[in-house]
mmCIF file of C-alpha atoms in Angstrom:
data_model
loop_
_atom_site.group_PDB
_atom_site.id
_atom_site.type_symbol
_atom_site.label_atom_id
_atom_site.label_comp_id
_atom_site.label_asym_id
_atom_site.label_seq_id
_atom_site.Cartn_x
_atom_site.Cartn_y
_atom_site.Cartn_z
ATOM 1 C CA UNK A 54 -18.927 -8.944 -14.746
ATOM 2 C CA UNK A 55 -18.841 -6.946 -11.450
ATOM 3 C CA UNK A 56 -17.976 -3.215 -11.646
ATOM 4 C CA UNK A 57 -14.714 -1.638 -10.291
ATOM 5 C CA UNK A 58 -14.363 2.130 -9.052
ATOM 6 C CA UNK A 59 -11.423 3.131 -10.141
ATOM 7 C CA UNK A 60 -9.411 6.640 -9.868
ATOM 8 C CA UNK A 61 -6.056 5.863 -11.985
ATOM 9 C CA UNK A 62 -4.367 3.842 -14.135
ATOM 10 C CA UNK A 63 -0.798 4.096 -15.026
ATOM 11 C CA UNK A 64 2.740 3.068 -15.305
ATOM 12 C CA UNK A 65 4.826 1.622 -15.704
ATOM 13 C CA UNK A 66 6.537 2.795 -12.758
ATOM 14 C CA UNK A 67 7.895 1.585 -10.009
ATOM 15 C CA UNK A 68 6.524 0.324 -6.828
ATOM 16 C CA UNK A 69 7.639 2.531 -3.871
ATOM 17 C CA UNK A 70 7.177 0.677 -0.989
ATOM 18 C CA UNK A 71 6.876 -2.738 1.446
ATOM 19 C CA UNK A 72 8.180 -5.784 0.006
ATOM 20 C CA UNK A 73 8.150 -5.180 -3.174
ATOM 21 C CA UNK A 74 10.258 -1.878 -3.335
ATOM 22 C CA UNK A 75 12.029 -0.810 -6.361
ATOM 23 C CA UNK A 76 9.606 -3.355 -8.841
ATOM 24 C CA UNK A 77 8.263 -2.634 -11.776
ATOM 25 C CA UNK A 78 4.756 -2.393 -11.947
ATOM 26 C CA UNK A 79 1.499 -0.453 -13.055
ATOM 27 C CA UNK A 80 -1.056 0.830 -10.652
ATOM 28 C CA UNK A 81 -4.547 0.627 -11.136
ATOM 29 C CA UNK A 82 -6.068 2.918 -8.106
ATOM 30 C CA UNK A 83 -9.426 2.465 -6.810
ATOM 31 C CA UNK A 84 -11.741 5.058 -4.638
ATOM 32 C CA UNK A 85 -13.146 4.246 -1.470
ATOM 33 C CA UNK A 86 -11.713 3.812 2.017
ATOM 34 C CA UNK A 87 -13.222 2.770 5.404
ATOM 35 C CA UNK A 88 -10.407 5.080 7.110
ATOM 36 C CA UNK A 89 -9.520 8.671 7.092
ATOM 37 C CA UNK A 90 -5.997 8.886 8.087
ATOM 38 C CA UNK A 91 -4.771 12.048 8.447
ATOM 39 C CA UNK A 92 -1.998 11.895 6.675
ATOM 40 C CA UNK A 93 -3.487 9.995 3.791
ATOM 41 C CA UNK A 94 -1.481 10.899 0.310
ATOM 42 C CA UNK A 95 -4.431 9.635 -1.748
ATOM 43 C CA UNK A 96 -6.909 11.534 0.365
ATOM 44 C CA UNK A 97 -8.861 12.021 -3.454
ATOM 45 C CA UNK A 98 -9.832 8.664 -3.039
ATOM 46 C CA UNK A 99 -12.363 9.060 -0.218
ATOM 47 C CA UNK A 100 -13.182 12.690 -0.020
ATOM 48 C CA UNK A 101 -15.412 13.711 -2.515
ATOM 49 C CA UNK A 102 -12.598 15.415 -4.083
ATOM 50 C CA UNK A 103 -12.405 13.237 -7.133
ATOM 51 C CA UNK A 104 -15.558 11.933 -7.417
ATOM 52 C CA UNK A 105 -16.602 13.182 -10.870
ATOM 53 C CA UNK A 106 -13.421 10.980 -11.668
ATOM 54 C CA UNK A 107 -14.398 7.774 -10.810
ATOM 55 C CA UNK A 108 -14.877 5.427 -13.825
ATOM 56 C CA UNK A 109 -17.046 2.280 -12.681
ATOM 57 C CA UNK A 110 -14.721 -0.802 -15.089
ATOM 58 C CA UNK A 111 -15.170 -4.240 -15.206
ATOM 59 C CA UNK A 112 -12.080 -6.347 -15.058
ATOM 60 C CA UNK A 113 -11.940 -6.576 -18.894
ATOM 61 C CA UNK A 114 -12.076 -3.042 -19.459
ATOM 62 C CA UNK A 115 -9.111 -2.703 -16.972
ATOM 63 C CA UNK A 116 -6.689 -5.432 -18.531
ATOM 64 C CA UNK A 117 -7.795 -3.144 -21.627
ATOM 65 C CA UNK A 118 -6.383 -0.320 -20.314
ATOM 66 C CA UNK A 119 -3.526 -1.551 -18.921
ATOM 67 C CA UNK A 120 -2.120 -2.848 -21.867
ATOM 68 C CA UNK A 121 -2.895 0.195 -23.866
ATOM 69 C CA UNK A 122 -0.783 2.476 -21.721
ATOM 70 C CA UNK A 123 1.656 -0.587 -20.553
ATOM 71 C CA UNK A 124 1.643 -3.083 -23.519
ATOM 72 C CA UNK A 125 4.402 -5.209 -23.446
ATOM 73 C CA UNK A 126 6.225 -3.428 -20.932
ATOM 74 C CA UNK A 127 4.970 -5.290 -17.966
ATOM 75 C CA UNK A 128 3.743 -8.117 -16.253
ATOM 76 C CA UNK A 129 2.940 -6.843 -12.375
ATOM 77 C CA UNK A 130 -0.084 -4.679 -11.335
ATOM 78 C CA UNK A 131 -0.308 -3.387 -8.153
ATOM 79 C CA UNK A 132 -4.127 -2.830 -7.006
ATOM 80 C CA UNK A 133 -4.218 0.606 -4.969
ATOM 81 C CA UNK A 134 -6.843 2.995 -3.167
ATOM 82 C CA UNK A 135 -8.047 3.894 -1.071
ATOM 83 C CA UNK A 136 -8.573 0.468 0.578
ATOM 84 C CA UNK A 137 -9.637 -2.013 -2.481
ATOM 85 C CA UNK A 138 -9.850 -4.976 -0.073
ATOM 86 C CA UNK A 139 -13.378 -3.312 0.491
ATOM 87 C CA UNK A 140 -14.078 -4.079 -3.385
ATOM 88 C CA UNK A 141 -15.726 -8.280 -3.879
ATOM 89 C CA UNK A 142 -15.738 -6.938 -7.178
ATOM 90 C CA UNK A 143 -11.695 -7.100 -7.741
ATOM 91 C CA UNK A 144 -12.079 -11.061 -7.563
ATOM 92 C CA UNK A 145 -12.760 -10.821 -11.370
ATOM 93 C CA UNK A 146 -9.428 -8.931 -12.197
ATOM 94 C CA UNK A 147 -7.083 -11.022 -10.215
ATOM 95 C CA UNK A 148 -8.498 -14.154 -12.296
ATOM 96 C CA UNK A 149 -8.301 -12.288 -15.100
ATOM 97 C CA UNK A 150 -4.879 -11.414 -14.210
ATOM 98 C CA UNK A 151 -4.073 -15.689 -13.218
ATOM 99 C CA UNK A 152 -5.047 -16.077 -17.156
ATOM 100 C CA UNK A 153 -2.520 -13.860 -18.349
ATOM 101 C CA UNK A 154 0.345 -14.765 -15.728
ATOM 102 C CA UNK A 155 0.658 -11.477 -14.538
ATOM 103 C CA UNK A 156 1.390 -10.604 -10.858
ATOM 104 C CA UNK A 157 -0.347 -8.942 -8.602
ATOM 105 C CA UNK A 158 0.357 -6.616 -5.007
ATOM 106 C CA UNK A 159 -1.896 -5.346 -2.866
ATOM 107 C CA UNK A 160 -1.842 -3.065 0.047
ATOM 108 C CA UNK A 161 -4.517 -2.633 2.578
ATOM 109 C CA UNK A 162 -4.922 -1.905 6.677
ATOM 110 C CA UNK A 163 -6.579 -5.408 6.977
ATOM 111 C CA UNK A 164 -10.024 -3.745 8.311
ATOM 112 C CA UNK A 165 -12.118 -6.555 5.954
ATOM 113 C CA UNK A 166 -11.058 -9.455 4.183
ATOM 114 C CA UNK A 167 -12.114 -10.857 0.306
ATOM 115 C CA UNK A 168 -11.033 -14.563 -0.369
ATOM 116 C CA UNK A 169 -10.015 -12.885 -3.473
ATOM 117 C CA UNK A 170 -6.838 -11.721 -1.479
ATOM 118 C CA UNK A 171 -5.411 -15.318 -1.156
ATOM 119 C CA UNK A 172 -4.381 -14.958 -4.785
ATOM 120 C CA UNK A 173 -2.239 -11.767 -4.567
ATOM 121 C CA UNK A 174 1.137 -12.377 -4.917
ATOM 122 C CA UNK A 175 2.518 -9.664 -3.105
ATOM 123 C CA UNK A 176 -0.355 -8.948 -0.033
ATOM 124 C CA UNK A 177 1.033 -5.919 2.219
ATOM 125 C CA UNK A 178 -1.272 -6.021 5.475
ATOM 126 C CA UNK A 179 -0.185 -2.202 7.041
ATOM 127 C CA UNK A 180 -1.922 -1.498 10.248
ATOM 128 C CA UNK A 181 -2.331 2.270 10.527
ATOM 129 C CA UNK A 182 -0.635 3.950 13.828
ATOM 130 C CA UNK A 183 -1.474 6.453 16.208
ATOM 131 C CA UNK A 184 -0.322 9.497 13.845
ATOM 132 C CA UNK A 185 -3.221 8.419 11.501
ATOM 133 C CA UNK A 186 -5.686 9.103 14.754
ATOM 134 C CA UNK A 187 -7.330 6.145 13.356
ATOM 135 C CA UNK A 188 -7.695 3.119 15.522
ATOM 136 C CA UNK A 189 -7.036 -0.763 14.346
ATOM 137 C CA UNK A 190 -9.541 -3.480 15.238
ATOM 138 C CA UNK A 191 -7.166 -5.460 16.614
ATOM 139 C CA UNK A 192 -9.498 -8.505 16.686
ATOM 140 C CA UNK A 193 -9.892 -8.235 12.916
ATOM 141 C CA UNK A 194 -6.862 -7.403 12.371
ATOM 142 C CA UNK A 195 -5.823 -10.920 13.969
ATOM 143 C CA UNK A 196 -8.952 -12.503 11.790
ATOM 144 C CA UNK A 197 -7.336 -11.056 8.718
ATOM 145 C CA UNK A 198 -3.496 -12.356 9.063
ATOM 146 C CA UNK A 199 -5.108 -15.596 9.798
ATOM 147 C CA UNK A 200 -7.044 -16.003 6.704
ATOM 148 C CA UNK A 201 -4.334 -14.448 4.502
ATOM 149 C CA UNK A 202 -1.060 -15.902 6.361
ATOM 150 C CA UNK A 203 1.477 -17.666 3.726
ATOM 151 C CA UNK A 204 4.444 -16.826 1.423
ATOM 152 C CA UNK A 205 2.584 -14.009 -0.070
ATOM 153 C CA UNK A 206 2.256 -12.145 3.218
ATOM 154 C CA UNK A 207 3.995 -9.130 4.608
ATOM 155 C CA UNK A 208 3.656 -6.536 7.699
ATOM 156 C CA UNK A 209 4.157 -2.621 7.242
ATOM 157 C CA UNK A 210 4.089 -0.092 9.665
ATOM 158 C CA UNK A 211 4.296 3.780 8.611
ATOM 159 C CA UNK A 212 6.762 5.859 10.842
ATOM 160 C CA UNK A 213 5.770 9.463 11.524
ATOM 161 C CA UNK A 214 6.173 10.190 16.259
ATOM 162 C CA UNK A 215 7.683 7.994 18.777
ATOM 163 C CA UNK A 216 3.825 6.935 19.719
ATOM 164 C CA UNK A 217 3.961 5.510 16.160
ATOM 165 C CA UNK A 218 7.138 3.195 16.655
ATOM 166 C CA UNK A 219 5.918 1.603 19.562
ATOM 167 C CA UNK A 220 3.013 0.479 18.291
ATOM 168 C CA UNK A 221 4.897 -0.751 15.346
ATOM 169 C CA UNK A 222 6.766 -2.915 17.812
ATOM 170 C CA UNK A 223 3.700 -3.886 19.317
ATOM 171 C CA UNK A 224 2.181 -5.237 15.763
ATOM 172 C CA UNK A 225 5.655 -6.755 15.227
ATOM 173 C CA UNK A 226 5.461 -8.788 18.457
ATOM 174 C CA UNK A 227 1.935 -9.600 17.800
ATOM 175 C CA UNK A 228 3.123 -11.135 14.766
ATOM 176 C CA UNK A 229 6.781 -12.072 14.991
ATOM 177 C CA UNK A 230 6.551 -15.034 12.220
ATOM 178 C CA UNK A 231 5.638 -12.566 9.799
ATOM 179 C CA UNK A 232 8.388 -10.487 7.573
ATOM 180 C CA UNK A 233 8.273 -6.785 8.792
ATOM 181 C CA UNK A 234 8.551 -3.393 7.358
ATOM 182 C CA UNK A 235 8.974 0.291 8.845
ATOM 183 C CA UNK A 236 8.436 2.674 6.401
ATOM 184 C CA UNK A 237 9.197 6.309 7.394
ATOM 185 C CA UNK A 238 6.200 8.926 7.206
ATOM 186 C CA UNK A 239 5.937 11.576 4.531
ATOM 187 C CA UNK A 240 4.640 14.794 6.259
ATOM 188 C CA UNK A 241 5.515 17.353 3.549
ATOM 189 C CA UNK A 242 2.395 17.144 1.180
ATOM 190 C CA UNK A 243 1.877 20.490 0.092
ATOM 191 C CA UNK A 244 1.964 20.093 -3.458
ATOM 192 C CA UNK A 245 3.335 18.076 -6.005
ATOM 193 C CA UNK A 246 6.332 19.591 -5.718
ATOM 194 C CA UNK A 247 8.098 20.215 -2.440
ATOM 195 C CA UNK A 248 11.486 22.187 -2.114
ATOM 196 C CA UNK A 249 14.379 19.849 -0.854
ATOM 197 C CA UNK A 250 12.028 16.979 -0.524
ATOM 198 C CA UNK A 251 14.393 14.646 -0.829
ATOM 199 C CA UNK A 252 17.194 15.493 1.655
ATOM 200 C CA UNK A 253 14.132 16.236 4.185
ATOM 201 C CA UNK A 254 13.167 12.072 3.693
ATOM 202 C CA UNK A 255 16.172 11.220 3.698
ATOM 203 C CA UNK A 256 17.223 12.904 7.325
ATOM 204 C CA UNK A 257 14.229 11.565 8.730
ATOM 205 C CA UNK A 258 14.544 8.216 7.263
ATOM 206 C CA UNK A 259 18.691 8.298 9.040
ATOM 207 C CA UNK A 260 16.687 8.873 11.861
ATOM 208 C CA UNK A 261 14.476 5.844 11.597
ATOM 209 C CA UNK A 262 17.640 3.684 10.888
ATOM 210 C CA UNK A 263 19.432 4.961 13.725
ATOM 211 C CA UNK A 264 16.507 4.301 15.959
ATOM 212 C CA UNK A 265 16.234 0.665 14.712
ATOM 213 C CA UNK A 266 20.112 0.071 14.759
ATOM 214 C CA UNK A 267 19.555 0.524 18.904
ATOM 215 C CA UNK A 268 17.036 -1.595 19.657
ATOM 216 C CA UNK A 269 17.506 -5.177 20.609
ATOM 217 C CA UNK A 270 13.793 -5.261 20.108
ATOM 218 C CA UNK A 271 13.779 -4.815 16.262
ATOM 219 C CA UNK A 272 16.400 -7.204 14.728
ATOM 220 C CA UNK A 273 14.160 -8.953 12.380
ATOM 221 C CA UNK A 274 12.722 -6.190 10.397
ATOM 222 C CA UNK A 275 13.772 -4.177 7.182
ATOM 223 C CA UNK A 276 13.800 -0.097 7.486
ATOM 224 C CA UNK A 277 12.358 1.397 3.648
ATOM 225 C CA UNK A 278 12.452 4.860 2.658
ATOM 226 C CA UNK A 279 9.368 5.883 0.217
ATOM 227 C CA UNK A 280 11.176 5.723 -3.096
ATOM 228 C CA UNK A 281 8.964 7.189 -5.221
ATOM 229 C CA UNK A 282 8.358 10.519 -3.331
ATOM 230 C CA UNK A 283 12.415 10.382 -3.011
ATOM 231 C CA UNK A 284 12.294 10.637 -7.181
ATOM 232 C CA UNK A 285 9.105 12.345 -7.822
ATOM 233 C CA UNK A 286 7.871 14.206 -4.643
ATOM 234 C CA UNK A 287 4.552 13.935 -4.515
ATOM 235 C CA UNK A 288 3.425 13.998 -8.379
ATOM 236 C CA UNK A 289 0.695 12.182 -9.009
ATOM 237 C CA UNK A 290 0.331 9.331 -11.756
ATOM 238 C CA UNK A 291 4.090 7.828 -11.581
#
């Protein structure tokens, strides 16, 4: 069986943001990443950082591990990074995860595309805006939404200047068929503990939803906070 890089495994927890907000899931978090936002929160998974912590798993080994920190406590996994769409490898765990009828989510910019992808039930597609001062292949962005375009698919666009909003509205035109998500930014990521995180999100997520609530623009779209770091900060492993 092909080898997986992964970073973390944990949970159960629950899953913070797109369409799946507020479920209950585990996380199994892989390294590597074709992008260097620069406001990354996993930032460990591509810099060097965490390297000595990568453990190279096949799928069995992961399902192992899963249960023995989950066991019966779950039944959704939610495949992080990092961007693991870059991994062919993962096709082995999402069978392995069609054997034992548990459910899978995914998140990625949708810079590359593995068939494997088709069988996530919960595929997040989030094009990265200006704020990241990385730039989408829009092209391949349009090659990946086509290959990967039914039930299972959803649109997220991170929040942080006014640059970033309009080019959320630009994805969400580009794809108006598709259901939509803004997610305000987190920009307070010094430590894993930040004082008065939580009203700080919350004022700048108010802001978001005020924005939203005045434009004719954006009626078909959801606004999401990110829940986790509204419970936890920015603690790792949860």
């Amino acid at each position: 069986m092909a080898k997986i890089p992964v970073l973390e495994i944990f949970g159960p927890t629950i899953q913070g943001e797109g369409s799946v907000i507020g479920r209950k899931t585990m996380f199994v978090r892989t390294a590597g990443c074709d992008y260097r936002c620069s406001w990354c929160d996993s930032s460990f998974t591509w810099d060097g950082s965490a390297k000595e912590d990568i453990r190279m798993m096949t799928a069995a080994e992961i399902y192992e591990e899963l249960y023995a920190i989950g066991g019966e406590l779950f039944n959704h996994v939610t495949i992080s990074g990092g961007n693991p769409a870059l991994i062919k490898g993962i096709q082995d765990l999402v069978d392995l995860f069609d054997s034992k009828n548990i459910q899978s989510a995914l998140e990625t910019q949708g810079s590359k595309f593995q068939p494997w992808m088709l069988q996530i039930d919960d595929l997040t597609i989030s094009p990265k805006p200006p704020s990241s001062l990385m730039k989408p292949n829009l092209p391949i962005l349009d090659n990946v939404i086509e290959q990967c375009h039914d039930e299972a698919l959803s649109l997220k666009v991170v929040i942080f200047t006014d640059e970033d909003y309009d080019f959320a509205k630009m994805i969400h035109h580009r794809y108006p068929n598709i259901p939509f998500y803004l997610q305000v930014g987190n920009p307070y990521l010094d430590g894993e503990q930040v004082a008065d995180h939580t009203s700080k999100l919350l004022s700048l997520y108010e802001s978001l939803v005020n924005r939203v609530m005045g434009s004719a623009d954006m009626n078909n779209v959801y606004v999401l906070p990110q829940l986790h770091t509204l419970l936890w900060s920015n603690k790792k492993g949860v």
